[in-house]
Steps between C-alpha positions, in 0.01 A plus 500: 500500500267593787145370520257670738241242590228420751467143624179366658466193719199355680592199710293214633511647852246764380666781695478746214647617169877554511620774265862586426638775276848404390775611268655200327841561349636274224861527386662240280258231610545576871219635715467705817208678659382793709189432710375859520139497623291221652157459656263225602137599458307276739191336358171611655287222643280469192796450266661249734176301495467522121855380438480226763178360350583547131543129430139432600345737246321414178696550178321828426538639852868402501560690176313801636723491809809468277401820322393686815822413682697624199328839516544508877871423460534776243338745740752404768787552254365847423481571873859382544617722213317797655626427852862494383478771229600260222289648222664455156789305654382140469596303189289193570306304761548126561220327688514150643130498582342294777530125448168318514543170312831323449488154341828451313434128450221606264697795360282766660560790733287811562574831667226754564559853375430576133808668350287683246299657783820612677627653175169677441501648851865612498558585135832314528648190335414201721651152503279236661437123486858419598475120534282366219759442227719299737195293594425447130853367452434242770658690790374557851459874434664550840704629659569793265694718742836319440573707187516808726708324762750395236526835324453744791635314808800300375680493837290214642464133410179424688180705527195437715177693460266467798170620362163328492701212352868443581721450197869433469753581224855380440737684266774264389740534204319434175164426657235658718270276704194606699170363627218554747581343837179518704209726596625760747352834611155428358460208743652685796264792443198270460578337834458843663141541379276601787787630714479859378854480361583506130843342549731369772728798570861373503365151573432584863185288521659198331804520726276437801353180358608136500571286195244221458696205353201316351388802298855587399558147374173495303583835340847384402356186340281690251565369149616833354817497708611175343476631143815585311551859390416696290163525672258772607202548729158649449338696782238231553760249618533719807135599542338167409757244619742644755276734697220244557762246609637736764151598619402133530736469797303766692814650656538829677603785272846503659560128445361506146724793406804347670452169322446659161804725539704188571354337190606796286848499656550127443379511141721800418798333666453173311440679168805725538714201592385310190568796272843565641593132496395472136704806413822392674471132420491380860252273672180661619610479864846641439577859597622758254878539503471872578234726645221584256275802553125478439316828440153509660232738376121520516280585797613191691850647527362722778387195695813477714400173662440331164831629361670369814345154456594497131854599593514210743409258220751656261794470740553133416563600137731789593248750360456839665173694459530871417213748528569815291361851546127540554427646157655208313331252733159646424535589134742255339219333306359830374854600400540177304161543331629834368809324363290224341294770326811676374646173368170436321522847348854418384381159371745310721446182700337572836407149620762225520421143397759371752272640772160401366574183303359643177617379160688829456558836662251758379399864472185530710244778521219658302568862401222756512569850363282737699631828358407680180693431180 
């Protein structure tokens, strides 16, 4: 069976809406994919501001934004279909939405982007609200990408996504474990405000800075890092806790970036070591008996300096970082959203309780039928 689906992803880095058109092939319970067309439609300044400030709105204004962003997303899907001549070829659209609130301890998560509005704009079946049922079952609602890693990328044991938030996944026999590690690109990009640069190209600015031990130590002592997994982060941990802490030190941009890159590298290294040690039954400090490859995707995979520093931390655990082709780096999450939508359509589990800590695995997503009967 072949499913022709569009996956949509809007990450916390606010760089734009990632769209992927994929063919997902299922044969005897096994899956493979063709990533055929991809685009990232950058958000104009007004939409960046709206999404960044969504959590400060009144209830009514928030709901109005939820609806407006859904229609805007649908318009971008229609543009994508037109740009790639995909008329009458798409079976369904799966939209992650843009995360605004995420409070799993109170069984609540919210992603902007009304699925009904997307369905109305496109005239296509739309699957949205991909985390809420897991949250209702007591899970973290995150990460949800591991289902795609398990089914579509079975050749790797460890996966690292370096987006606005860094998250790590471990595929071991009989169980899949994953969690959010630390804020990543969102903080690095914020530290560049006022410089005229949207991001640190290949980490060139950070590489010229000096690590500030006092800040690095304070960052590493934040309570979240001592919590056991499963665990997940909301965007405001980075914007309201981490970023002000870094700014408090009044460092040069180079030193702030260099120190935060080292923080990311150390946290990823420690988290990967813990996961691997738990999986092979060794002590946390013990190396793996054989080389393990870790697949890195997300925008941070293009930050060569950060990948180098992460690799340095992984060496002690005999883990080798691997950066795949550019298309998979950029659009893995959109690809997986398409798969999650297809699994919802098939009424099959698309979020794993072993990842999120929920009472059970579940079939997540609200289905909106935008076409005529």
